[in-house]
Amino acid sequence: MPDTAFDPFASAALLTMARQGRMPRPLDLPAALRPCNAAQAYAVQDAVVRERGEIAGWKVGAASPQALPARAALTRDSVAVAPTGQAVHLPAAGFAVMGVEAELVYELGADLPERTAPYSPAEVLAAMASVRAAIEVCDTRFAAWAQQGEFSRLADQACHGALVVGSGSADVAAVQPLVQPVHLSVNGTVAVQHAAWGNPAGDPLRLLVWLANEGARSLGGLRAGQWVTTGSCTGTVLVAPGTVVVADFPGLGHAELHLV
């Protein structure tokens, strides 16, 4: 039976007001408004996203290659695509916390709407128009970083702040994520580097297939022109205003962010 006691819209309104500065940021959602499972968290997240604006992308990840993935929809106001060879500049004042991660992001070249028959991995891969280097800025609408339960954080767009999309390749099938090296530099110094894939979820194609078949259903499926970022390859590095961040995927592409 449906859960009639939990009100996702009240929870979403509180997160929206905190983001907009219309109320102090809470340490967590009040107990009565706190999601107790993933279904409730997604109901809150969907309400937040519908109020916030047009969906421009998604983030998807998992704790291990066997773990159930989790997702967040990203709205147009938090996704920036860098002009070729250029950096993206974002105001640091727009974030409560700035945790940066190097990630691989996939560009959808075709719609993957909800349907009865599940999409195969080959169909999902064929729908991708490019794969690129990206930087996610992790943030929170709460008063402290990572002090909430997992479902409160999932409701809060899974701690999403901004996504910066850099350069990459249109030859998606040729990209081999599991052997792809990555470097994350902060102010010209390498903060994290891996000789091969550093994402605990394993193959990002599994995440993309799950998102197409299950994760994106409640918000209408995946659409051409959207971006899907597939989780951190470097962990989260907390930075300060004035920082220059570069995510470099040698042989594939790079993304550069200036927090001004």
Short mmCIF file of C-alpha atoms in Angstrom, two decimals:
data_model
loop_
_atom_site.label_atom_id
_atom_site.label_comp_id
_atom_site.label_asym_id
_atom_site.label_seq_id
_atom_site.Cartn_x
_atom_site.Cartn_y
_atom_site.Cartn_z
CA MET A 1 0.00 0.00 0.00
CA PRO A 2 1.22 3.57 -0.64
CA ASP A 3 2.80 5.49 2.22
CA THR A 4 0.20 8.15 3.05
CA ALA A 5 1.96 9.43 6.19
CA PHE A 6 5.14 10.75 4.56
CA ASP A 7 4.84 14.08 2.71
CA PRO A 8 7.68 14.47 0.17
CA PHE A 9 6.49 17.92 -0.87
CA ALA A 10 6.96 19.34 2.63
CA SER A 11 10.47 17.91 2.73
CA ALA A 12 11.22 19.29 -0.73
CA ALA A 13 9.94 22.74 0.24
CA LEU A 14 12.31 22.83 3.21
CA LEU A 15 15.31 21.88 1.04
CA THR A 16 14.33 24.46 -1.57
CA MET A 17 14.00 27.23 0.99
CA ALA A 18 17.38 26.32 2.48
CA ARG A 19 19.00 26.43 -0.98
CA GLN A 20 17.42 29.78 -1.73
CA GLY A 21 18.48 31.28 1.62
CA ARG A 22 14.89 31.75 2.75
CA MET A 23 15.52 29.84 5.98
CA PRO A 24 18.55 28.70 8.00
CA ARG A 25 20.07 25.44 6.79
CA PRO A 26 19.01 22.58 9.07
CA LEU A 27 21.41 19.96 10.34
CA ASP A 28 18.99 17.37 8.91
CA LEU A 29 15.37 17.21 7.88
CA PRO A 30 12.95 17.16 10.83
CA ALA A 31 12.14 13.61 11.92
CA ALA A 32 8.63 13.70 10.43
CA LEU A 33 9.97 14.89 7.08
CA ARG A 34 13.01 12.62 6.96
CA PRO A 35 12.85 9.89 4.29
CA CYS A 36 13.22 6.37 5.68
CA ASN A 37 14.01 4.56 2.44
CA ALA A 38 15.14 5.18 -1.13
CA ALA A 39 11.58 5.42 -2.51
CA GLN A 40 10.76 8.26 -0.12
CA ALA A 41 14.09 9.97 -0.82
CA TYR A 42 13.47 9.87 -4.58
CA ALA A 43 9.97 11.29 -4.08
CA VAL A 44 11.52 14.26 -2.26
CA GLN A 45 14.29 14.62 -4.83
CA ASP A 46 11.81 14.54 -7.73
CA ALA A 47 9.75 17.28 -6.10
CA VAL A 48 12.89 19.39 -5.57
CA VAL A 49 13.92 18.94 -9.20
CA ARG A 50 10.48 19.69 -10.68
CA GLU A 51 10.38 22.96 -8.74
CA ARG A 52 13.97 23.85 -9.59
CA GLY A 53 13.73 23.63 -13.39
CA GLU A 54 14.53 21.75 -16.58
CA ILE A 55 16.48 18.50 -16.25
CA ALA A 56 19.85 18.83 -18.00
CA GLY A 57 21.52 15.70 -16.68
CA TRP A 58 21.90 13.01 -14.08
CA LYS A 59 24.43 11.65 -11.63
CA VAL A 60 24.54 7.93 -10.99
CA GLY A 61 26.82 5.80 -8.87
CA ALA A 62 27.13 2.73 -6.69
CA ALA A 63 29.24 1.63 -3.74
CA SER A 64 30.50 -1.48 -5.54
CA PRO A 65 30.02 -3.39 -8.81
CA GLN A 66 27.28 -5.44 -7.11
CA ALA A 67 25.53 -2.63 -5.20
CA LEU A 68 22.23 -1.13 -6.28
CA PRO A 69 22.95 2.20 -8.00
CA ALA A 70 21.54 5.53 -6.87
CA ARG A 71 20.82 8.62 -8.92
CA ALA A 72 20.02 12.30 -8.84
CA ALA A 73 18.55 14.46 -11.56
CA LEU A 74 20.47 17.67 -12.31
CA THR A 75 18.79 20.86 -13.44
CA ARG A 76 19.94 23.33 -16.07
CA ASP A 77 21.12 25.88 -13.50
CA SER A 78 23.78 23.50 -12.14
CA VAL A 79 25.27 22.10 -15.38
CA ALA A 80 27.97 24.02 -17.29
CA VAL A 81 29.47 22.80 -20.57
CA ALA A 82 32.87 24.35 -21.24
CA PRO A 83 33.61 25.82 -24.68
CA THR A 84 36.37 23.86 -26.40
CA GLY A 85 39.68 24.34 -24.61
CA GLN A 86 38.29 26.79 -22.07
CA ALA A 87 37.66 26.77 -18.33
CA VAL A 88 34.35 27.27 -16.55
CA HIS A 89 34.20 29.99 -13.91
CA LEU A 90 31.71 29.60 -11.06
CA PRO A 91 31.16 31.92 -8.08
CA ALA A 92 32.33 30.25 -4.87
CA ALA A 93 29.67 32.19 -2.98
CA GLY A 94 27.06 29.95 -4.62
CA PHE A 95 28.20 26.94 -2.58
CA ALA A 96 28.05 26.12 1.11
CA VAL A 97 30.66 23.39 0.61
CA MET A 98 32.99 22.80 -2.35
CA GLY A 99 33.98 19.17 -2.70
CA VAL A 100 35.45 18.45 -6.13
CA GLU A 101 35.61 15.13 -7.98
CA ALA A 102 36.92 14.02 -11.37
CA GLU A 103 34.27 12.05 -13.24
CA LEU A 104 33.40 10.67 -16.67
CA VAL A 105 30.22 12.08 -18.18
CA TYR A 106 28.22 10.62 -21.06
CA GLU A 107 26.22 12.74 -23.51
CA LEU A 108 22.89 11.36 -24.69
CA GLY A 109 22.45 11.58 -28.45
CA ALA A 110 19.02 9.91 -28.49
CA ASP A 111 16.01 9.61 -26.19
CA LEU A 112 15.68 6.56 -23.97
CA PRO A 113 12.07 6.90 -22.82
CA GLU A 114 10.35 4.53 -20.44
CA ARG A 115 9.23 1.31 -22.13
CA THR A 116 8.10 -2.17 -21.14
CA ALA A 117 11.06 -4.09 -22.53
CA PRO A 118 14.34 -3.21 -20.79
CA TYR A 119 17.10 -1.55 -22.79
CA SER A 120 20.11 -3.74 -23.49
CA PRO A 121 23.63 -2.51 -22.75
CA ALA A 122 24.25 -2.29 -26.51
CA GLU A 123 21.18 -0.06 -26.98
CA VAL A 124 22.19 2.22 -24.14
CA LEU A 125 25.77 2.53 -25.38
CA ALA A 126 24.52 3.27 -28.92
CA ALA A 127 22.42 6.15 -27.55
CA MET A 128 25.50 7.93 -26.20
CA ALA A 129 26.95 10.66 -28.43
CA SER A 130 30.16 11.34 -26.51
CA VAL A 131 32.06 10.65 -23.31
CA ARG A 132 33.94 13.47 -21.65
CA ALA A 133 35.98 14.55 -18.67
CA ALA A 134 33.99 16.30 -15.98
CA ILE A 135 34.22 17.86 -12.54
CA GLU A 136 31.40 17.55 -10.08
CA VAL A 137 31.23 20.05 -7.25
CA CYS A 138 29.57 18.38 -4.28
CA ASP A 139 27.54 20.61 -1.97
CA THR A 140 24.78 20.41 0.61
CA ARG A 141 21.64 22.26 1.58
CA PHE A 142 22.23 21.20 5.18
CA ALA A 143 24.20 23.04 7.87
CA ALA A 144 27.07 20.54 8.00
CA TRP A 145 28.76 18.22 5.51
CA ALA A 146 27.97 14.48 5.66
CA GLN A 147 26.26 14.60 9.06
CA GLN A 148 22.90 13.32 7.77
CA GLY A 149 21.53 9.88 7.05
CA GLU A 150 21.98 8.44 3.57
CA PHE A 151 18.34 9.00 2.58
CA SER A 152 18.39 12.67 3.59
CA ARG A 153 21.49 13.14 1.44
CA LEU A 154 19.86 11.26 -1.45
CA ALA A 155 16.79 13.49 -1.17
CA ASP A 156 19.11 16.52 -1.37
CA GLN A 157 20.06 15.63 -4.98
CA ALA A 158 22.72 13.26 -3.64
CA CYS A 159 24.91 16.18 -2.48
CA HIS A 160 25.08 17.72 -5.96
CA GLY A 161 26.34 21.28 -6.36
CA ALA A 162 27.43 21.70 -9.99
CA LEU A 163 28.64 19.71 -12.97
CA VAL A 164 31.35 21.03 -15.30
CA VAL A 165 31.60 19.17 -18.62
CA GLY A 166 34.92 19.36 -20.47
CA SER A 167 36.42 17.78 -23.57
CA GLY A 168 36.28 14.15 -24.65
CA SER A 169 35.55 11.82 -27.52
CA ALA A 170 32.60 11.04 -29.79
CA ASP A 171 33.97 7.51 -30.29
CA VAL A 172 32.16 6.19 -27.24
CA ALA A 173 32.66 2.51 -28.05
CA ALA A 174 36.44 2.97 -28.14
CA VAL A 175 36.66 4.41 -24.62
CA GLN A 176 37.70 1.82 -22.03
CA PRO A 177 36.79 3.29 -18.63
CA LEU A 178 38.20 0.44 -16.54
CA VAL A 179 41.74 1.11 -17.76
CA GLN A 180 41.41 4.89 -18.04
CA PRO A 181 43.92 6.86 -15.92
CA VAL A 182 42.82 10.03 -14.15
CA HIS A 183 44.52 12.99 -12.43
CA LEU A 184 42.80 15.61 -10.28
CA SER A 185 44.85 18.78 -9.78
CA VAL A 186 44.16 21.62 -7.35
CA ASN A 187 45.97 24.92 -7.95
CA GLY A 188 48.51 23.21 -10.18
CA THR A 189 49.35 20.36 -7.79
CA VAL A 190 48.15 16.81 -8.37
CA ALA A 191 45.84 15.96 -5.46
CA VAL A 192 44.72 12.50 -6.61
CA GLN A 193 45.87 10.24 -9.42
CA HIS A 194 45.03 6.71 -10.49
CA ALA A 195 46.74 4.67 -13.18
CA ALA A 196 43.39 3.03 -13.97
CA TRP A 197 39.72 3.47 -13.16
CA GLY A 198 39.24 4.75 -9.63
CA ASN A 199 35.45 4.43 -9.39
CA PRO A 200 34.23 1.79 -6.87
CA ALA A 201 31.10 1.09 -8.93
CA GLY A 202 33.08 -0.63 -11.66
CA ASP A 203 31.94 -0.46 -15.28
CA PRO A 204 29.90 2.73 -15.84
CA LEU A 205 27.83 1.00 -18.51
CA ARG A 206 26.02 -0.94 -15.77
CA LEU A 207 25.09 2.37 -14.17
CA LEU A 208 23.86 3.82 -17.47
CA VAL A 209 21.70 0.75 -18.15
CA TRP A 210 20.18 0.88 -14.66
CA LEU A 211 19.44 4.58 -15.06
CA ALA A 212 17.73 4.02 -18.42
CA ASN A 213 15.66 1.08 -17.23
CA GLU A 214 14.85 2.06 -13.66
CA GLY A 215 16.46 5.17 -12.21
CA ALA A 216 15.07 7.82 -14.56
CA ARG A 217 11.53 6.45 -14.90
CA SER A 218 9.85 8.71 -12.35
CA LEU A 219 11.06 11.81 -14.21
CA GLY A 220 10.19 10.69 -17.73
CA GLY A 221 13.28 8.77 -18.79
CA LEU A 222 16.46 9.97 -20.48
CA ARG A 223 16.45 12.59 -23.24
CA ALA A 224 18.84 13.54 -26.01
CA GLY A 225 21.11 16.38 -24.95
CA GLN A 226 21.20 15.36 -21.30
CA TRP A 227 24.46 14.46 -19.54
CA VAL A 228 25.03 11.49 -17.23
CA THR A 229 27.98 11.65 -14.88
CA THR A 230 28.98 8.26 -13.57
CA GLY A 231 30.53 8.83 -10.16
CA SER A 232 33.81 9.95 -8.69
CA CYS A 233 37.09 8.49 -9.95
CA THR A 234 39.10 10.37 -7.33
CA GLY A 235 37.05 10.66 -4.16
CA THR A 236 35.99 14.07 -2.87
CA VAL A 237 38.58 16.80 -2.28
CA LEU A 238 37.35 19.79 -0.28
CA VAL A 239 38.61 23.11 -1.66
CA ALA A 240 38.35 26.83 -0.88
CA PRO A 241 37.28 29.90 -2.86
CA GLY A 242 39.85 30.96 -5.43
CA THR A 243 40.79 27.39 -6.31
CA VAL A 244 41.56 26.16 -9.84
CA VAL A 245 40.59 22.52 -10.36
CA VAL A 246 41.59 20.38 -13.36
CA ALA A 247 40.32 16.87 -14.07
CA ASP A 248 42.57 15.20 -16.63
CA PHE A 249 41.80 11.86 -18.26
CA PRO A 250 44.95 11.29 -20.36
CA GLY A 251 44.18 10.38 -23.95
CA LEU A 252 40.51 11.30 -23.55
CA GLY A 253 39.95 14.85 -22.32
CA HIS A 254 40.06 17.31 -19.46
CA ALA A 255 37.83 19.76 -17.59
CA GLU A 256 38.91 22.92 -15.79
CA LEU A 257 37.01 24.87 -13.13
CA HIS A 258 37.83 28.20 -11.51
CA LEU A 259 35.99 28.88 -8.25
CA VAL A 260 36.05 32.67 -8.10
#
